[in-house]
Amino acid sequence: MPLAASVLAQRRTIPIGLELYSVRNELTRDLLGTVAAVGKMGYQVVEFYAPYLDWTPAIAKDVRKVLDDNGLKCHSTHNNDPSFTPDGLKKAIELNQIIGSQSLIRASAPRTSTVDGWKQLATQLSDVSAQLKPLGLATGYHNHQTEWNAVEGQRPMDVIAANTPNEVTLQFDVGTCVEVGADPIAWIKAHPGRIRSVHCTDWGAGAGRGYAVAFGEGDCPWKPIFETAEAVGGVQYYLIEQEQSAPGMALQMAQKCLDNYKKLRA
């Protein structure tokens, strides 16, 4: 197979998903209908964010049916502190297993201003990883802006990466990295095989832009990011995240972002 054809074939094997925080208000009003609408747009994957932990198993089973009926997979969930308490982890495992999710990604960190504090978080992630592994599940960490700013001369993301096993995914939120001036390509190259999922959050400098820009219309260098994530990072799926949309327009923005993604990947 020619190289160009091989690259295109690889692209087609990596599914594109939506981080459902993008449609959070719609999800609150109509959980099942919103999930179905996302599937009908052509998304292949979804990631549920922290409030999913309030579900009952019965709700999770209803969600799984909607996922299956609309050709959607849920590979991971976005989790905050409650999911990593003993009782919370037990419930999170049950719900993730029902909906088919294989990874509980931590999306926030306790407030800390020391390297030791970040090392303690890495220890917790490592411990949770060891608990999940026999169940065929995994964990990971999702960066925001904070993790790129040095603490006692070290970036928290570097501390987390260095003090967790390879099984702990470094879920890469691109927009927050670009916003603070960190190098997204260098980050991926430095951690081969650990960038298993990427939050395709775009960001643009200038008044009225920021996180209001649609995917593909900001300052993030998407083409080299995709190339590096696929050649080095070990990416298994992408998740578009649109944090800011005009009132009542989140679903339309999610569709626009998907359309832009398809154009960029053509």
mmCIF file of C-alpha atoms in Angstrom:
data_model
loop_
_atom_site.group_PDB
_atom_site.id
_atom_site.type_symbol
_atom_site.label_atom_id
_atom_site.label_comp_id
_atom_site.label_asym_id
_atom_site.label_seq_id
_atom_site.Cartn_x
_atom_site.Cartn_y
_atom_site.Cartn_z
ATOM 1 C CA MET A 1 0.000 0.000 0.000
ATOM 2 C CA PRO A 2 1.459 3.440 -0.891
ATOM 3 C CA LEU A 3 2.440 5.571 2.099
ATOM 4 C CA ALA A 4 -0.271 8.178 1.514
ATOM 5 C CA ALA A 5 -2.945 5.477 1.327
ATOM 6 C CA SER A 6 -1.561 3.851 4.470
ATOM 7 C CA VAL A 7 -1.792 7.125 6.403
ATOM 8 C CA LEU A 8 -5.377 7.656 5.279
ATOM 9 C CA ALA A 9 -6.298 4.113 6.275
ATOM 10 C CA GLN A 10 -4.853 4.692 9.744
ATOM 11 C CA ARG A 11 -6.870 7.883 10.140
ATOM 12 C CA ARG A 12 -10.077 6.020 9.402
ATOM 13 C CA THR A 13 -9.393 3.578 12.237
ATOM 14 C CA ILE A 14 -9.226 6.298 14.909
ATOM 15 C CA PRO A 15 -12.746 7.261 15.967
ATOM 16 C CA ILE A 16 -13.846 10.816 16.580
ATOM 17 C CA GLY A 17 -15.897 11.536 19.670
ATOM 18 C CA LEU A 18 -17.509 14.319 21.666
ATOM 19 C CA GLU A 19 -16.741 15.202 25.269
ATOM 20 C CA LEU A 20 -20.316 15.664 26.458
ATOM 21 C CA TYR A 21 -19.435 18.673 28.586
ATOM 22 C CA SER A 22 -19.791 20.405 25.214
ATOM 23 C CA VAL A 23 -23.569 19.880 25.427
ATOM 24 C CA ARG A 24 -23.904 19.932 29.211
ATOM 25 C CA ASN A 25 -27.091 22.005 29.400
ATOM 26 C CA GLU A 26 -28.831 19.816 26.835
ATOM 27 C CA LEU A 27 -27.598 16.714 28.637
ATOM 28 C CA THR A 28 -29.084 17.956 31.913
ATOM 29 C CA ARG A 29 -32.470 18.552 30.280
ATOM 30 C CA ASP A 30 -32.597 15.369 28.188
ATOM 31 C CA LEU A 31 -29.855 12.837 28.831
ATOM 32 C CA LEU A 32 -30.965 10.098 26.466
ATOM 33 C CA GLY A 33 -32.217 12.381 23.703
ATOM 34 C CA THR A 34 -28.989 14.372 23.674
ATOM 35 C CA VAL A 35 -26.830 11.249 23.477
ATOM 36 C CA ALA A 36 -28.952 9.997 20.586
ATOM 37 C CA ALA A 37 -28.636 13.351 18.803
ATOM 38 C CA VAL A 38 -24.838 13.214 19.091
ATOM 39 C CA GLY A 39 -24.827 9.767 17.522
ATOM 40 C CA LYS A 40 -27.033 10.914 14.669
ATOM 41 C CA MET A 41 -24.549 13.706 13.873
ATOM 42 C CA GLY A 42 -21.936 11.098 13.055
ATOM 43 C CA TYR A 43 -19.830 11.064 16.205
ATOM 44 C CA GLN A 44 -18.513 7.592 17.048
ATOM 45 C CA VAL A 45 -17.512 8.031 20.693
ATOM 46 C CA VAL A 46 -18.707 10.026 23.697
ATOM 47 C CA GLU A 47 -17.173 10.781 27.056
ATOM 48 C CA PHE A 48 -19.494 11.475 29.984
ATOM 49 C CA TYR A 49 -18.325 14.046 32.507
ATOM 50 C CA ALA A 50 -18.398 13.974 36.314
ATOM 51 C CA PRO A 51 -22.167 14.188 37.088
ATOM 52 C CA TYR A 52 -22.594 10.694 35.640
ATOM 53 C CA LEU A 53 -21.562 9.423 39.083
ATOM 54 C CA ASP A 54 -25.049 10.394 40.333
ATOM 55 C CA TRP A 55 -26.681 7.840 38.012
ATOM 56 C CA THR A 56 -28.279 4.670 39.260
ATOM 57 C CA PRO A 57 -27.372 1.395 37.535
ATOM 58 C CA ALA A 58 -30.808 1.512 35.887
ATOM 59 C CA ILE A 59 -30.026 4.881 34.302
ATOM 60 C CA ALA A 60 -26.649 3.562 33.153
ATOM 61 C CA LYS A 61 -28.400 0.649 31.451
ATOM 62 C CA ASP A 62 -30.746 3.064 29.663
ATOM 63 C CA VAL A 63 -27.710 5.073 28.541
ATOM 64 C CA ARG A 64 -25.988 1.919 27.281
ATOM 65 C CA LYS A 65 -29.030 1.057 25.175
ATOM 66 C CA VAL A 66 -29.050 4.513 23.591
ATOM 67 C CA LEU A 67 -25.326 4.224 22.911
ATOM 68 C CA ASP A 68 -25.792 0.843 21.242
ATOM 69 C CA ASP A 69 -28.854 1.962 19.277
ATOM 70 C CA ASN A 70 -26.965 4.944 17.857
ATOM 71 C CA GLY A 71 -23.653 3.311 17.039
ATOM 72 C CA LEU A 72 -21.797 5.047 19.860
ATOM 73 C CA LYS A 73 -19.067 3.814 22.184
ATOM 74 C CA CYS A 74 -17.996 5.254 25.514
ATOM 75 C CA HIS A 75 -14.310 4.514 26.029
ATOM 76 C CA SER A 76 -13.788 6.723 29.088
ATOM 77 C CA THR A 77 -15.432 8.961 31.661
ATOM 78 C CA HIS A 78 -14.354 12.308 33.120
ATOM 79 C CA ASN A 79 -14.106 12.131 36.920
ATOM 80 C CA ASN A 80 -13.537 14.448 39.878
ATOM 81 C CA ASP A 81 -12.524 13.725 43.486
ATOM 82 C CA PRO A 82 -15.659 11.755 44.505
ATOM 83 C CA SER A 83 -14.896 9.006 41.977
ATOM 84 C CA PHE A 84 -11.572 8.321 43.689
ATOM 85 C CA THR A 85 -12.861 7.789 47.224
ATOM 86 C CA PRO A 86 -13.318 4.121 48.217
ATOM 87 C CA ASP A 87 -17.109 4.182 47.896
ATOM 88 C CA GLY A 88 -17.033 6.472 44.874
ATOM 89 C CA LEU A 89 -14.562 4.265 43.027
ATOM 90 C CA LYS A 90 -16.731 1.217 43.643
ATOM 91 C CA LYS A 91 -19.751 2.993 42.152
ATOM 92 C CA ALA A 92 -17.731 4.465 39.278
ATOM 93 C CA ILE A 93 -16.470 0.993 38.369
ATOM 94 C CA GLU A 94 -20.004 -0.381 38.283
ATOM 95 C CA LEU A 95 -21.340 2.436 36.106
ATOM 96 C CA ASN A 96 -18.358 2.383 33.741
ATOM 97 C CA GLN A 97 -18.699 -1.351 33.244
ATOM 98 C CA ILE A 98 -22.383 -0.992 32.408
ATOM 99 C CA ILE A 99 -21.843 1.672 29.747
ATOM 100 C CA GLY A 100 -18.781 -0.061 28.324
ATOM 101 C CA SER A 101 -16.208 2.485 29.440
ATOM 102 C CA GLN A 102 -12.709 1.144 29.995
ATOM 103 C CA SER A 103 -11.019 4.160 31.576
ATOM 104 C CA LEU A 104 -11.780 6.441 34.513
ATOM 105 C CA ILE A 105 -9.941 9.673 33.723
ATOM 106 C CA ARG A 106 -9.258 12.062 36.563
ATOM 107 C CA ALA A 107 -10.085 15.589 35.427
ATOM 108 C CA SER A 108 -9.168 17.653 38.456
ATOM 109 C CA ALA A 109 -6.537 17.785 41.166
ATOM 110 C CA PRO A 110 -6.597 18.739 44.843
ATOM 111 C CA ARG A 111 -5.259 22.222 45.427
ATOM 112 C CA THR A 112 -1.537 22.045 45.999
ATOM 113 C CA SER A 113 1.396 24.390 45.636
ATOM 114 C CA THR A 114 4.199 21.873 46.106
ATOM 115 C CA VAL A 115 5.871 19.167 44.072
ATOM 116 C CA ASP A 116 5.188 16.738 46.912
ATOM 117 C CA GLY A 117 1.477 17.472 46.554
ATOM 118 C CA TRP A 118 1.596 16.537 42.888
ATOM 119 C CA LYS A 119 3.591 13.422 43.717
ATOM 120 C CA GLN A 120 0.850 12.419 46.150
ATOM 121 C CA LEU A 121 -1.669 12.742 43.322
ATOM 122 C CA ALA A 122 0.560 10.570 41.129
ATOM 123 C CA THR A 123 0.671 7.969 43.897
ATOM 124 C CA GLN A 124 -3.116 7.962 44.080
ATOM 125 C CA LEU A 125 -3.368 7.503 40.315
ATOM 126 C CA SER A 126 -0.877 4.642 40.495
ATOM 127 C CA ASP A 127 -2.825 2.961 43.309
ATOM 128 C CA VAL A 128 -6.122 3.301 41.450
ATOM 129 C CA SER A 129 -4.493 1.937 38.305
ATOM 130 C CA ALA A 130 -3.396 -1.161 40.228
ATOM 131 C CA GLN A 131 -6.949 -1.667 41.540
ATOM 132 C CA LEU A 132 -8.515 -1.286 38.093
ATOM 133 C CA LYS A 133 -6.078 -3.402 36.098
ATOM 134 C CA PRO A 134 -7.441 -6.825 37.217
ATOM 135 C CA LEU A 135 -10.898 -5.645 36.114
ATOM 136 C CA GLY A 136 -9.712 -4.778 32.616
ATOM 137 C CA LEU A 137 -10.072 -1.071 33.402
ATOM 138 C CA ALA A 138 -7.586 1.784 33.564
ATOM 139 C CA THR A 139 -7.233 5.337 34.778
ATOM 140 C CA GLY A 140 -5.557 8.502 33.564
ATOM 141 C CA TYR A 141 -5.149 12.202 34.097
ATOM 142 C CA HIS A 142 -6.583 15.117 32.110
ATOM 143 C CA ASN A 143 -4.562 18.328 32.093
ATOM 144 C CA HIS A 144 -5.797 21.888 32.368
ATOM 145 C CA GLN A 145 -3.764 25.116 32.343
ATOM 146 C CA THR A 146 -2.454 24.657 35.890
ATOM 147 C CA GLU A 147 -0.408 21.587 35.129
ATOM 148 C CA TRP A 148 1.823 23.434 32.637
ATOM 149 C CA ASN A 149 2.932 26.151 35.082
ATOM 150 C CA ALA A 150 6.082 25.343 37.038
ATOM 151 C CA VAL A 151 5.861 24.589 40.754
ATOM 152 C CA GLU A 152 9.182 24.610 42.582
ATOM 153 C CA GLY A 153 10.877 24.498 39.209
ATOM 154 C CA GLN A 154 8.894 21.531 37.851
ATOM 155 C CA ARG A 155 5.772 21.362 35.699
ATOM 156 C CA PRO A 156 3.074 19.301 37.438
ATOM 157 C CA MET A 157 2.392 17.366 34.210
ATOM 158 C CA ASP A 158 6.021 16.259 34.153
ATOM 159 C CA VAL A 159 5.747 15.199 37.799
ATOM 160 C CA ILE A 160 2.596 13.180 37.117
ATOM 161 C CA ALA A 161 4.071 11.517 34.039
ATOM 162 C CA ALA A 162 7.328 10.613 35.781
ATOM 163 C CA ASN A 163 5.646 9.157 38.864
ATOM 164 C CA THR A 164 2.928 7.019 37.286
ATOM 165 C CA PRO A 165 3.210 3.758 35.344
ATOM 166 C CA ASN A 166 2.752 3.631 31.595
ATOM 167 C CA GLU A 167 -0.733 2.201 32.106
ATOM 168 C CA VAL A 168 -1.894 5.615 33.371
ATOM 169 C CA THR A 169 -3.109 7.562 30.339
ATOM 170 C CA LEU A 170 -2.031 11.158 29.904
ATOM 171 C CA GLN A 171 -5.259 12.443 28.387
ATOM 172 C CA PHE A 172 -4.108 15.489 26.465
ATOM 173 C CA ASP A 173 -6.250 18.640 26.464
ATOM 174 C CA VAL A 174 -4.646 20.583 23.634
ATOM 175 C CA GLY A 175 -6.241 24.015 24.006
ATOM 176 C CA THR A 176 -5.123 24.567 27.572
ATOM 177 C CA CYS A 177 -1.573 23.590 26.612
ATOM 178 C CA VAL A 178 -1.504 26.038 23.710
ATOM 179 C CA GLU A 179 -3.093 28.827 25.763
ATOM 180 C CA VAL A 180 -0.238 28.851 28.275
ATOM 181 C CA GLY A 181 2.446 28.621 25.587
ATOM 182 C CA ALA A 182 3.531 25.013 26.086
ATOM 183 C CA ASP A 183 4.573 22.924 23.071
ATOM 184 C CA PRO A 184 1.953 20.255 22.261
ATOM 185 C CA ILE A 185 4.160 18.394 19.788
ATOM 186 C CA ALA A 186 7.062 18.168 22.228
ATOM 187 C CA TRP A 187 4.737 16.872 24.949
ATOM 188 C CA ILE A 188 3.425 14.049 22.790
ATOM 189 C CA LYS A 189 6.901 13.069 21.619
ATOM 190 C CA ALA A 190 8.169 12.995 25.193
ATOM 191 C CA HIS A 191 5.532 10.435 26.236
ATOM 192 C CA PRO A 192 5.217 7.805 23.498
ATOM 193 C CA GLY A 193 2.271 5.462 23.847
ATOM 194 C CA ARG A 194 0.708 7.315 26.764
ATOM 195 C CA ILE A 195 -1.400 9.872 24.856
ATOM 196 C CA ARG A 196 -4.219 7.376 24.318
ATOM 197 C CA SER A 197 -6.936 10.000 24.086
ATOM 198 C CA VAL A 198 -6.831 13.636 23.023
ATOM 199 C CA HIS A 199 -9.311 16.360 23.893
ATOM 200 C CA CYS A 200 -9.522 18.410 20.720
ATOM 201 C CA THR A 201 -10.239 21.668 22.519
ATOM 202 C CA ASP A 202 -9.298 24.604 20.334
ATOM 203 C CA TRP A 203 -8.208 28.012 21.581
ATOM 204 C CA GLY A 204 -7.527 31.308 19.850
ATOM 205 C CA ALA A 205 -5.716 34.443 20.982
ATOM 206 C CA GLY A 206 -7.529 37.753 20.733
ATOM 207 C CA ALA A 207 -10.701 39.430 21.892
ATOM 208 C CA GLY A 208 -13.825 37.320 21.553
ATOM 209 C CA ARG A 209 -11.897 34.161 20.700
ATOM 210 C CA GLY A 210 -10.408 32.045 23.495
ATOM 211 C CA TYR A 211 -12.445 28.857 23.874
ATOM 212 C CA ALA A 212 -15.360 30.312 21.933
ATOM 213 C CA VAL A 213 -13.713 29.379 18.633
ATOM 214 C CA ALA A 214 -15.013 26.253 16.932
ATOM 215 C CA PHE A 215 -12.675 23.323 16.552
ATOM 216 C CA GLY A 216 -10.264 23.957 13.680
ATOM 217 C CA GLU A 217 -10.693 27.734 13.802
ATOM 218 C CA GLY A 218 -8.275 28.554 16.619
ATOM 219 C CA ASP A 219 -4.504 28.588 17.023
ATOM 220 C CA CYS A 220 -3.840 24.911 17.726
ATOM 221 C CA PRO A 221 -1.665 23.246 15.044
ATOM 222 C CA TRP A 222 -3.993 20.315 14.483
ATOM 223 C CA LYS A 223 -2.382 18.610 11.514
ATOM 224 C CA PRO A 224 1.029 18.078 13.151
ATOM 225 C CA ILE A 225 -0.699 17.235 16.432
ATOM 226 C CA PHE A 226 -2.679 14.463 14.751
ATOM 227 C CA GLU A 227 0.364 13.209 12.881
ATOM 228 C CA THR A 228 2.430 13.042 16.058
ATOM 229 C CA ALA A 229 -0.349 11.560 18.180
ATOM 230 C CA GLU A 230 -0.800 8.787 15.629
ATOM 231 C CA ALA A 231 2.882 8.150 14.909
ATOM 232 C CA VAL A 232 4.173 8.440 18.483
ATOM 233 C CA GLY A 233 1.469 9.115 21.050
ATOM 234 C CA GLY A 234 -0.510 5.918 20.727
ATOM 235 C CA VAL A 235 -3.812 7.765 20.359
ATOM 236 C CA GLN A 236 -6.854 5.494 20.299
ATOM 237 C CA TYR A 237 -9.616 8.085 19.913
ATOM 238 C CA TYR A 238 -10.168 11.839 19.693
ATOM 239 C CA LEU A 239 -12.736 13.833 21.655
ATOM 240 C CA ILE A 240 -13.867 17.248 20.484
ATOM 241 C CA GLU A 241 -14.601 19.551 23.402
ATOM 242 C CA GLN A 242 -16.334 22.866 22.818
ATOM 243 C CA GLU A 243 -16.455 24.723 26.112
ATOM 244 C CA GLN A 244 -18.265 27.863 24.983
ATOM 245 C CA SER A 245 -21.265 28.066 22.679
ATOM 246 C CA ALA A 246 -23.973 30.664 22.173
ATOM 247 C CA PRO A 247 -27.038 30.006 24.365
ATOM 248 C CA GLY A 248 -29.117 27.193 22.932
ATOM 249 C CA MET A 249 -26.612 26.491 20.150
ATOM 250 C CA ALA A 250 -24.426 23.778 21.688
ATOM 251 C CA LEU A 251 -25.704 20.967 19.467
ATOM 252 C CA GLN A 252 -25.312 23.095 16.358
ATOM 253 C CA MET A 253 -21.768 23.968 17.434
ATOM 254 C CA ALA A 254 -21.002 20.294 18.027
ATOM 255 C CA GLN A 255 -22.112 19.597 14.453
ATOM 256 C CA LYS A 256 -19.962 22.440 13.118
ATOM 257 C CA CYS A 257 -16.935 21.137 14.999
ATOM 258 C CA LEU A 258 -17.452 17.669 13.547
ATOM 259 C CA ASP A 259 -17.790 19.106 10.047
ATOM 260 C CA ASN A 260 -14.556 21.053 10.530
ATOM 261 C CA TYR A 261 -12.813 17.919 11.771
ATOM 262 C CA LYS A 262 -13.855 15.977 8.691
ATOM 263 C CA LYS A 263 -12.598 18.745 6.409
ATOM 264 C CA LEU A 264 -9.286 18.912 8.234
ATOM 265 C CA ARG A 265 -8.837 15.153 8.008
ATOM 266 C CA ALA A 266 -9.883 14.775 4.361
#
